[in-house]
Short mmCIF file of C-alpha atoms and ligand atoms in Angstrom, two decimals:
data_model
loop_
_atom_site.label_atom_id
_atom_site.label_comp_id
_atom_site.label_asym_id
_atom_site.label_seq_id
_atom_site.Cartn_x
_atom_site.Cartn_y
_atom_site.Cartn_z
CA MET A 1 -72.86 -87.31 -4.36
CA VAL A 2 -71.21 -83.91 -4.49
CA ARG A 3 -73.50 -80.96 -4.15
CA GLY A 4 -73.69 -77.22 -3.75
CA ARG A 5 -72.28 -74.05 -5.16
CA ILE A 6 -69.32 -72.38 -3.46
CA SER A 7 -70.92 -69.39 -1.79
CA ARG A 8 -68.06 -68.07 0.35
CA LEU A 9 -64.27 -68.22 0.53
CA SER A 10 -62.42 -66.81 3.49
CA VAL A 11 -58.72 -66.83 4.26
CA ARG A 12 -57.01 -66.17 7.58
CA ASP A 13 -53.41 -65.60 8.60
CA VAL A 14 -52.70 -68.02 11.46
CA ARG A 15 -49.30 -68.04 13.13
CA PHE A 16 -47.78 -69.97 16.00
CA PRO A 17 -44.75 -68.47 17.76
CA THR A 18 -42.68 -71.65 17.49
CA SER A 19 -39.47 -69.67 16.96
CA LEU A 20 -39.52 -68.77 20.66
CA GLY A 21 -38.59 -72.36 21.51
CA GLY A 22 -36.41 -73.04 18.47
CA HIS A 23 -38.97 -75.59 17.24
CA GLY A 24 -38.68 -76.13 13.51
CA SER A 25 -35.32 -74.35 13.26
CA ASP A 26 -32.72 -75.34 10.69
CA ALA A 27 -29.60 -73.99 9.03
CA MET A 28 -31.57 -71.57 6.84
CA HIS A 29 -34.74 -70.94 8.82
CA THR A 30 -33.42 -69.91 12.18
CA ASP A 31 -36.59 -68.28 13.53
CA PRO A 32 -39.54 -70.14 12.03
CA ASP A 33 -43.00 -69.30 13.26
CA TYR A 34 -45.04 -72.21 11.96
CA SER A 35 -47.98 -70.61 10.18
CA ALA A 36 -50.73 -71.25 7.72
CA ALA A 37 -52.87 -69.42 5.24
CA TYR A 38 -56.13 -71.03 6.28
CA VAL A 39 -58.93 -71.18 3.73
CA VAL A 40 -62.55 -72.03 4.42
CA LEU A 41 -65.04 -72.77 1.65
CA GLU A 42 -68.76 -72.70 2.24
CA THR A 43 -71.53 -73.85 -0.07
CA ASP A 44 -75.24 -73.24 -0.47
CA ALA A 45 -75.94 -76.98 0.00
CA GLU A 46 -77.36 -76.47 3.49
CA ASP A 47 -75.66 -79.63 4.77
CA GLY A 48 -73.43 -77.70 7.17
CA LEU A 49 -70.26 -79.03 5.54
CA LYS A 50 -67.34 -76.73 4.86
CA GLY A 51 -64.03 -77.30 3.10
CA TYR A 52 -60.87 -76.38 4.99
CA GLY A 53 -57.54 -75.89 3.29
CA ILE A 54 -54.15 -74.83 4.50
CA THR A 55 -50.83 -74.03 3.05
CA PHE A 56 -47.81 -74.00 5.31
CA THR A 57 -45.82 -70.78 5.70
CA LEU A 58 -43.33 -69.25 8.11
CA GLY A 59 -44.64 -66.11 9.81
CA LYS A 60 -44.31 -63.06 7.60
CA GLY A 61 -44.94 -64.88 4.32
CA THR A 62 -48.46 -65.74 5.40
CA GLU A 63 -50.05 -62.37 4.64
CA VAL A 64 -48.60 -62.48 1.13
CA VAL A 65 -50.05 -65.94 0.49
CA ALA A 66 -53.41 -64.79 1.90
CA CYS A 67 -53.42 -61.95 -0.68
CA ALA A 68 -52.79 -64.48 -3.44
CA VAL A 69 -55.65 -66.65 -2.19
CA ASN A 70 -57.96 -63.65 -2.45
CA ALA A 71 -56.69 -62.99 -5.97
CA LEU A 72 -57.65 -66.55 -6.93
CA ALA A 73 -61.04 -66.47 -5.22
CA HIS A 74 -63.04 -65.44 -8.29
CA HIS A 75 -62.17 -68.77 -9.92
CA VAL A 76 -63.89 -70.63 -7.11
CA LEU A 77 -66.80 -68.47 -6.03
CA ASN A 78 -70.20 -69.41 -7.45
CA LYS A 79 -68.78 -72.58 -8.99
CA ASP A 80 -70.69 -75.79 -8.61
CA LEU A 81 -68.65 -78.34 -6.65
CA GLY A 82 -69.89 -81.05 -9.04
CA ASP A 83 -68.52 -79.08 -12.00
CA ILE A 84 -65.19 -78.53 -10.25
CA VAL A 85 -64.51 -82.17 -9.40
CA GLY A 86 -66.20 -83.40 -12.59
CA ASP A 87 -63.44 -81.70 -14.56
CA PHE A 88 -60.79 -81.29 -11.87
CA ARG A 89 -57.95 -81.22 -14.40
CA GLY A 90 -59.67 -78.31 -16.13
CA PHE A 91 -60.24 -76.53 -12.85
CA TYR A 92 -56.63 -77.05 -11.73
CA ARG A 93 -55.53 -75.60 -15.04
CA GLN A 94 -57.89 -72.68 -14.73
CA LEU A 95 -56.28 -71.73 -11.43
CA THR A 96 -52.69 -72.35 -12.50
CA SER A 97 -53.12 -70.77 -15.92
CA ASP A 98 -54.89 -67.55 -14.94
CA GLY A 99 -53.67 -65.27 -17.71
CA GLN A 100 -52.51 -62.57 -15.30
CA LEU A 101 -51.63 -64.43 -12.11
CA ARG A 102 -49.48 -67.00 -13.90
CA TRP A 103 -47.01 -64.21 -14.57
CA ILE A 104 -46.08 -64.29 -10.90
CA GLY A 105 -45.73 -68.08 -11.01
CA PRO A 106 -46.30 -70.06 -13.07
CA GLU A 107 -46.98 -73.02 -10.80
CA LYS A 108 -44.39 -71.85 -8.31
CA GLY A 109 -43.93 -69.48 -5.42
CA VAL A 110 -46.66 -67.61 -3.59
CA VAL A 111 -49.31 -68.09 -6.22
CA HIS A 112 -48.81 -71.87 -6.20
CA LEU A 113 -48.89 -72.03 -2.39
CA ALA A 114 -52.18 -70.15 -2.57
CA THR A 115 -53.45 -72.58 -5.20
CA ALA A 116 -52.60 -75.44 -2.83
CA ALA A 117 -54.55 -73.84 0.02
CA VAL A 118 -57.65 -73.38 -2.15
CA LEU A 119 -57.50 -76.82 -3.73
CA ASN A 120 -56.77 -78.53 -0.40
CA ALA A 121 -60.05 -77.00 0.79
CA VAL A 122 -61.86 -78.33 -2.28
CA TRP A 123 -60.51 -81.85 -1.65
CA ASP A 124 -61.50 -81.64 2.01
CA LEU A 125 -65.03 -80.64 1.05
CA TRP A 126 -65.27 -83.36 -1.58
CA ALA A 127 -64.11 -86.06 0.82
CA LYS A 128 -66.48 -84.79 3.51
CA GLN A 129 -69.43 -84.85 1.16
CA GLU A 130 -68.55 -88.42 0.21
CA GLY A 131 -68.28 -89.28 3.92
CA LYS A 132 -64.71 -90.62 3.57
CA PRO A 133 -61.24 -89.70 4.75
CA LEU A 134 -59.34 -88.35 1.76
CA TRP A 135 -57.04 -91.39 1.48
CA LYS A 136 -60.07 -93.66 1.19
CA LEU A 137 -61.75 -91.37 -1.36
CA LEU A 138 -58.62 -91.74 -3.50
CA VAL A 139 -58.26 -95.48 -2.90
CA ASP A 140 -61.90 -96.14 -3.89
CA MET A 141 -61.88 -93.78 -6.87
CA ASP A 142 -62.10 -95.26 -10.33
CA PRO A 143 -58.61 -94.96 -11.91
CA ARG A 144 -59.94 -92.99 -14.88
CA MET A 145 -61.61 -90.51 -12.56
CA LEU A 146 -58.41 -90.23 -10.53
CA LEU A 147 -56.40 -89.49 -13.65
CA SER A 148 -58.92 -86.86 -14.71
CA CYS A 149 -57.76 -84.82 -11.69
CA ILE A 150 -54.17 -84.63 -12.96
CA ASP A 151 -52.68 -82.10 -15.33
CA PHE A 152 -50.22 -84.11 -17.43
CA ARG A 153 -49.00 -81.02 -19.28
CA TYR A 154 -45.16 -80.86 -19.20
CA ILE A 155 -44.68 -84.44 -18.00
CA THR A 156 -45.91 -86.57 -20.92
CA ASP A 157 -42.31 -87.10 -22.03
CA VAL A 158 -41.86 -89.31 -18.96
CA LEU A 159 -45.41 -90.30 -18.04
CA THR A 160 -48.43 -90.42 -20.33
CA GLU A 161 -51.96 -90.78 -19.07
CA GLU A 162 -52.07 -94.31 -20.45
CA GLU A 163 -48.90 -95.30 -18.60
CA ALA A 164 -50.34 -93.82 -15.43
CA TYR A 165 -53.49 -95.83 -16.02
CA GLY A 166 -51.36 -98.96 -16.33
CA ILE A 167 -49.71 -98.18 -12.97
CA LEU A 168 -53.06 -97.71 -11.28
CA GLN A 169 -54.46 -100.88 -12.84
CA LYS A 170 -51.48 -102.83 -11.54
CA GLY A 171 -52.05 -101.19 -8.15
CA GLN A 172 -55.50 -102.79 -7.98
CA ILE A 173 -53.85 -106.16 -7.35
CA GLY A 174 -53.59 -106.81 -3.62
CA LYS A 175 -55.21 -103.48 -2.77
CA LYS A 176 -57.65 -104.86 -0.19
CA GLU A 177 -54.85 -106.64 1.64
CA ARG A 178 -52.71 -103.49 1.73
CA GLU A 179 -55.65 -101.48 3.04
CA ARG A 180 -56.10 -104.03 5.83
CA GLN A 181 -52.35 -103.81 6.57
CA MET A 182 -52.56 -100.01 6.86
CA LEU A 183 -55.60 -100.15 9.11
CA MET A 184 -53.88 -102.66 11.37
CA HIS A 185 -50.25 -101.42 11.47
CA GLY A 186 -50.26 -97.94 9.95
CA TYR A 187 -47.62 -96.28 7.79
CA PRO A 188 -44.03 -96.18 9.19
CA ALA A 189 -42.80 -92.79 10.34
CA TYR A 190 -39.62 -91.06 11.43
CA THR A 191 -39.23 -88.18 13.82
CA THR A 192 -37.50 -84.83 13.30
CA SER A 193 -38.65 -83.36 16.59
CA CYS A 194 -35.61 -84.28 18.69
CA ALA A 195 -32.97 -82.42 16.75
CA TRP A 196 -33.97 -79.02 15.41
CA LEU A 197 -30.88 -76.91 14.97
CA GLY A 198 -31.82 -74.40 17.66
CA TYR A 199 -32.12 -77.06 20.37
CA SER A 200 -29.40 -77.33 23.01
CA ASP A 201 -27.58 -80.64 23.47
CA ASP A 202 -29.50 -81.18 26.70
CA THR A 203 -32.84 -80.74 24.95
CA LEU A 204 -31.70 -83.03 22.17
CA LYS A 205 -30.69 -85.72 24.69
CA GLN A 206 -33.93 -85.45 26.61
CA LEU A 207 -36.15 -85.58 23.52
CA CYS A 208 -34.14 -88.41 22.04
CA THR A 209 -34.46 -90.43 25.26
CA GLU A 210 -38.22 -89.89 25.24
CA ALA A 211 -38.50 -90.77 21.55
CA LEU A 212 -36.59 -94.00 22.08
CA GLN A 213 -38.89 -94.87 24.99
CA ASP A 214 -41.88 -94.19 22.71
CA GLY A 215 -40.56 -96.70 20.19
CA TRP A 216 -39.10 -94.43 17.50
CA THR A 217 -36.44 -96.11 15.40
CA ARG A 218 -35.77 -93.47 12.73
CA PHE A 219 -34.47 -89.98 13.45
CA LYS A 220 -33.59 -86.87 11.47
CA VAL A 221 -31.04 -84.30 12.61
CA LYS A 222 -30.55 -80.80 11.26
CA VAL A 223 -27.07 -79.93 10.03
CA GLY A 224 -25.29 -77.41 7.85
CA ALA A 225 -24.48 -74.29 9.84
CA ASP A 226 -21.26 -75.29 11.60
CA LEU A 227 -19.30 -78.45 10.93
CA GLN A 228 -17.93 -78.91 14.44
CA ASP A 229 -21.41 -78.50 15.92
CA ASP A 230 -22.73 -81.03 13.43
CA ILE A 231 -20.05 -83.55 14.33
CA ARG A 232 -20.82 -83.14 18.02
CA ARG A 233 -24.59 -83.38 17.61
CA CYS A 234 -24.47 -86.28 15.16
CA ARG A 235 -22.11 -88.20 17.45
CA LEU A 236 -24.42 -87.54 20.36
CA ILE A 237 -27.51 -88.75 18.58
CA ARG A 238 -25.80 -91.75 16.93
CA ASN A 239 -24.44 -92.84 20.30
CA MET A 240 -27.87 -92.56 21.83
CA ILE A 241 -29.76 -94.46 19.13
CA GLY A 242 -27.05 -97.05 18.49
CA PRO A 243 -25.68 -98.34 15.20
CA GLU A 244 -28.82 -100.15 13.96
CA LYS A 245 -31.39 -97.38 14.03
CA THR A 246 -31.81 -95.05 11.06
CA LEU A 247 -30.41 -91.53 11.00
CA MET A 248 -31.11 -88.89 8.36
CA MET A 249 -29.55 -85.44 7.99
CA ASP A 250 -31.12 -82.25 6.65
CA ALA A 251 -29.14 -79.19 5.51
CA ASN A 252 -32.09 -77.13 4.23
CA GLN A 253 -30.20 -75.83 1.16
CA ARG A 254 -27.26 -74.40 3.04
CA TRP A 255 -24.37 -75.49 0.83
CA ASP A 256 -22.81 -75.05 -2.58
CA VAL A 257 -22.35 -78.28 -4.48
CA PRO A 258 -18.64 -78.96 -3.69
CA GLU A 259 -19.19 -77.85 -0.10
CA ALA A 260 -22.05 -80.33 0.29
CA ILE A 261 -19.86 -83.19 -0.86
CA GLU A 262 -16.99 -82.19 1.37
CA TRP A 263 -19.18 -81.57 4.42
CA MET A 264 -20.99 -84.87 4.03
CA SER A 265 -17.74 -86.77 3.68
CA LYS A 266 -16.98 -85.49 7.20
CA LEU A 267 -20.37 -86.63 8.53
CA ALA A 268 -20.31 -90.00 6.76
CA GLU A 269 -18.94 -91.76 9.86
CA PHE A 270 -22.37 -91.28 11.48
CA LYS A 271 -23.93 -93.40 8.74
CA PRO A 272 -26.78 -91.20 7.54
CA LEU A 273 -29.28 -92.81 5.21
CA TRP A 274 -29.71 -89.53 3.39
CA ILE A 275 -28.69 -85.91 3.22
CA GLU A 276 -31.73 -83.78 2.59
CA GLU A 277 -31.73 -80.54 0.58
CA PRO A 278 -27.92 -80.29 0.39
CA THR A 279 -28.12 -77.33 -1.98
CA SER A 280 -30.56 -75.05 -3.82
CA PRO A 281 -33.83 -76.82 -4.57
CA ASP A 282 -33.64 -75.45 -8.12
CA ASP A 283 -30.25 -77.00 -8.85
CA ILE A 284 -31.20 -80.28 -10.45
CA LEU A 285 -27.78 -81.01 -11.91
CA GLY A 286 -26.12 -79.97 -8.66
CA HIS A 287 -28.21 -82.58 -6.85
CA ALA A 288 -27.17 -85.13 -9.47
CA THR A 289 -23.50 -84.31 -8.88
CA ILE A 290 -23.90 -84.65 -5.12
CA SER A 291 -25.86 -87.90 -5.48
CA LYS A 292 -23.13 -89.41 -7.62
CA ALA A 293 -20.34 -88.27 -5.30
CA LEU A 294 -22.05 -89.68 -2.21
CA VAL A 295 -22.73 -93.16 -3.61
CA PRO A 296 -19.37 -94.55 -2.37
CA LEU A 297 -20.21 -93.24 1.11
CA GLY A 298 -23.57 -95.02 1.10
CA ILE A 299 -25.46 -91.74 1.51
CA GLY A 300 -28.51 -90.94 -0.61
CA VAL A 301 -29.89 -87.52 -1.52
CA ALA A 302 -33.41 -86.55 -0.50
CA THR A 303 -35.29 -83.46 -1.63
CA GLY A 304 -38.72 -82.11 -2.46
CA GLU A 305 -40.12 -79.92 0.30
CA GLN A 306 -39.28 -76.84 -1.75
CA CYS A 307 -39.67 -78.35 -5.23
CA HIS A 308 -42.01 -75.96 -6.96
CA ASN A 309 -43.90 -78.37 -9.12
CA ARG A 310 -44.09 -81.67 -11.02
CA VAL A 311 -41.68 -80.40 -13.68
CA ILE A 312 -38.83 -80.05 -11.20
CA PHE A 313 -39.59 -83.50 -9.82
CA LYS A 314 -39.61 -84.88 -13.36
CA GLN A 315 -36.14 -83.50 -14.01
CA LEU A 316 -34.77 -84.66 -10.64
CA LEU A 317 -35.95 -88.15 -11.55
CA GLN A 318 -34.62 -87.96 -15.11
CA ALA A 319 -31.23 -86.74 -13.88
CA LYS A 320 -30.97 -89.43 -11.17
CA ALA A 321 -30.53 -86.52 -8.79
CA LEU A 322 -32.35 -87.99 -5.80
CA GLN A 323 -32.69 -91.34 -4.08
CA PHE A 324 -35.60 -90.33 -1.82
CA LEU A 325 -38.44 -88.15 -3.08
CA GLN A 326 -40.16 -85.86 -0.60
CA ILE A 327 -43.60 -84.70 -1.63
CA ASP A 328 -45.22 -81.86 0.26
CA SER A 329 -48.99 -81.51 0.55
CA CYS A 330 -48.90 -77.71 0.40
CA ARG A 331 -45.90 -76.88 -1.80
CA LEU A 332 -47.28 -78.64 -4.87
CA GLY A 333 -50.68 -77.78 -6.31
CA SER A 334 -52.62 -79.89 -3.81
CA VAL A 335 -53.61 -83.52 -4.22
CA ASN A 336 -53.89 -83.08 -7.98
CA GLU A 337 -50.23 -82.36 -8.57
CA ASN A 338 -49.04 -84.71 -5.83
CA LEU A 339 -50.82 -87.56 -7.63
CA SER A 340 -48.75 -86.92 -10.74
CA VAL A 341 -45.52 -86.96 -8.71
CA LEU A 342 -46.45 -90.20 -6.91
CA LEU A 343 -47.05 -91.82 -10.28
CA MET A 344 -43.75 -90.55 -11.72
CA ALA A 345 -41.89 -91.79 -8.63
CA LYS A 346 -43.47 -95.20 -9.14
CA LYS A 347 -42.36 -95.26 -12.75
CA PHE A 348 -38.77 -94.42 -11.76
CA GLU A 349 -38.95 -96.75 -8.73
CA ILE A 350 -37.81 -94.02 -6.36
CA PRO A 351 -39.20 -94.29 -2.81
CA VAL A 352 -41.43 -91.45 -1.64
CA CYS A 353 -40.76 -90.22 1.91
CA PRO A 354 -43.05 -87.20 2.40
CA HIS A 355 -42.09 -83.97 4.06
CA ALA A 356 -44.15 -83.05 7.12
CA GLY A 357 -42.09 -80.52 9.08
CA GLY A 358 -44.58 -77.73 9.56
CA VAL A 359 -47.99 -77.00 11.00
CA GLY A 360 -50.64 -79.33 9.63
CA LEU A 361 -48.36 -81.08 7.16
CA CYS A 362 -48.47 -84.36 9.09
CA GLU A 363 -52.28 -84.18 9.13
CA LEU A 364 -52.45 -83.77 5.36
CA VAL A 365 -49.63 -85.81 3.93
CA GLN A 366 -50.53 -88.99 5.80
CA HIS A 367 -53.54 -89.29 3.46
CA LEU A 368 -51.33 -89.09 0.38
CA ILE A 369 -48.76 -91.62 1.47
CA ILE A 370 -51.34 -94.13 2.71
CA PHE A 371 -53.06 -93.87 -0.67
CA ASP A 372 -49.68 -94.26 -2.36
CA PHE A 373 -48.97 -97.50 -0.53
CA ILE A 374 -52.40 -98.99 -1.14
CA SER A 375 -52.89 -97.97 -4.78
CA VAL A 376 -49.56 -97.00 -6.35
CA SER A 377 -46.26 -98.08 -4.82
CA ALA A 378 -47.46 -101.23 -3.03
CA SER A 379 -44.16 -101.15 -1.15
CA LEU A 380 -42.74 -99.99 2.17
CA LYS A 381 -39.14 -100.65 1.20
CA ASN A 382 -36.94 -97.66 2.09
CA ARG A 383 -40.08 -95.65 2.77
CA MET A 384 -41.23 -93.65 5.76
CA CYS A 385 -43.20 -90.51 6.37
CA GLU A 386 -41.85 -87.63 8.42
CA TYR A 387 -43.46 -86.80 11.75
CA VAL A 388 -42.98 -83.70 13.89
CA ASP A 389 -44.52 -83.51 17.31
CA HIS A 390 -45.81 -79.94 17.18
CA LEU A 391 -49.17 -78.17 17.18
CA HIS A 392 -51.43 -81.17 16.57
CA GLU A 393 -53.62 -80.02 19.45
CA HIS A 394 -54.89 -77.19 17.24
CA PHE A 395 -56.47 -79.54 14.74
CA ARG A 396 -59.95 -80.96 14.98
CA TYR A 397 -58.77 -84.33 13.59
CA PRO A 398 -55.14 -84.66 14.71
CA VAL A 399 -52.90 -87.49 13.54
CA THR A 400 -52.77 -90.72 15.48
CA ILE A 401 -49.32 -92.23 15.89
CA LYS A 402 -48.99 -95.78 17.21
CA LYS A 403 -45.68 -97.62 17.47
CA ALA A 404 -44.01 -94.92 15.39
CA SER A 405 -46.52 -95.30 12.57
CA TYR A 406 -49.32 -93.12 11.21
CA MET A 407 -52.66 -94.81 11.74
CA PRO A 408 -55.07 -94.08 8.85
CA PRO A 409 -57.50 -91.28 9.71
CA LYS A 410 -61.11 -92.40 10.06
CA ASP A 411 -62.93 -89.07 9.96
CA ALA A 412 -64.26 -87.78 6.66
CA GLY A 413 -62.16 -85.12 4.92
CA TYR A 414 -58.51 -84.17 4.57
CA SER A 415 -57.86 -83.55 8.34
CA THR A 416 -57.32 -79.88 7.50
CA GLU A 417 -59.80 -78.30 9.88
CA MET A 418 -58.35 -76.33 12.77
CA LYS A 419 -60.13 -75.67 16.04
CA GLU A 420 -61.88 -72.32 15.77
CA GLU A 421 -60.64 -71.35 19.21
CA SER A 422 -57.03 -71.95 18.14
CA VAL A 423 -57.49 -69.97 14.95
CA LYS A 424 -58.97 -67.04 16.83
CA LYS A 425 -56.15 -67.03 19.37
CA HIS A 426 -53.37 -67.30 16.81
CA GLN A 427 -54.71 -65.09 14.07
CA TYR A 428 -52.12 -62.47 13.16
CA PRO A 429 -51.95 -59.73 14.40
CA ASP A 430 -55.24 -59.53 16.31
CA GLY A 431 -55.38 -62.92 18.05
CA GLU A 432 -54.78 -62.84 21.78
CA VAL A 433 -51.43 -64.67 21.50
CA TRP A 434 -50.04 -62.11 19.06
CA LYS A 435 -51.52 -59.10 20.78
CA LYS A 436 -49.58 -60.07 23.89
CA LEU A 437 -46.36 -60.87 22.04
CA LEU A 438 -46.44 -57.71 19.94
CA ALA A 439 -47.19 -55.58 23.00
CA ALA A 440 -44.24 -57.15 24.83
CA GLN A 441 -41.99 -56.49 21.83
CA ASN A 442 -43.03 -52.83 21.75
CA ASN A 443 -42.31 -52.27 25.43
C1 LIG B 501 -38.58 -74.70 8.69
C2 LIG B 501 -39.01 -76.13 8.78
O1 LIG B 501 -39.13 -76.52 10.13
C3 LIG B 501 -38.03 -77.07 8.08
O2 LIG B 501 -36.82 -77.11 8.81
C4 LIG B 501 -38.65 -78.43 7.97
C5 LIG B 501 -37.80 -79.42 7.28
O3 LIG B 501 -36.87 -79.15 6.58
C6 LIG B 501 -38.16 -80.84 7.42
O4 LIG B 501 -39.04 -81.14 8.20
O5 LIG B 501 -37.55 -81.63 6.73
MG1 LIG B 502 -36.29 -80.82 5.32
#
């Protein structure tokens, strides 16, 4: 049973200097410091449980998101957790429809990232109070209750609540067996960690060799800045992994539409399964044009890590603009909005392959995709969840990867809690890591 009134909300700016090693770098984000606006919710329930929520950011943006979290705090403080989750759709709407804050959204940008951080903390707290990992809380939840968490506004033209109910009802069939399958074998993953754009060829070779030894069979390589470099790097990685293993490419929005088509026709010989974010994430019709042009080359289009909200996903699906849909646990408005996108993807029969390149994203999104398999999609065809091998040591409940698959978390909650020691060290600008780095920069 949920209990307690939210008595405190705090938010901290936590940054990791990943840019120093080129980790996480791509054609548009050349110096990413993996960071998080880290929210902690406390209650008066006296059970010692807290809710932890993050949203992923890159360095400087974090302080802006933290401000937005503080601006949203009054919606959460002094609220009864039972009232929040009892009408979660209403609460989601209260946050996303704040009469003043929605002007700097709505449901997009900084204010939506902040909403995700707050709501991720609420879901963590809820799951902890129920004593279940988040995926299991969702799997066991009555379908009507689950649907009551979703705001269907703006998507009823493609998915009504009744249709969604039908999907969830169908998903009940074989659910126990799929849960057993997940617990035994886990959810298939791919790795992006070998081939960030800032890595040298030697680093790429070494990491790729290690990944192959560890049993990875699916790899993503960053492309988009320089065609000759891309050709060299893609050849290198394809030669190393061989013709049978899966290769994906990610351009992180670098190209115009015609440029994307032309560039990919030059990389087609390396047989990528998909090109990810070939152009602006807002250009739905542009994605549709690219998708259509790449069909004869056997290359799909993947996108989603910077899709603002369910409305953009709806239109991408309507326009047949993507072949692989990439949800993000912190870009959308938390679990609530991700549920609506999983259900739309099911309706359109488009495989979901979540984005996880960032700090904490692997920890969070594994819950969503495991739930999706057990209760919604019931399929692993063309599906895999991204994995990046960075910063897990800072989390209290880090992901477990076995045989290149995510093993379902067993601890209660949303795996969002960071180690206090790590937070203290990496808090910006006063944590010891940043004090040293900033002092060195100033000398
Ligand atoms: C800046 C991030 O590392 C980004 O490159 C992640 C990404 O695009 C992915 O993981 O996919
Ligand atoms: Mg990407």
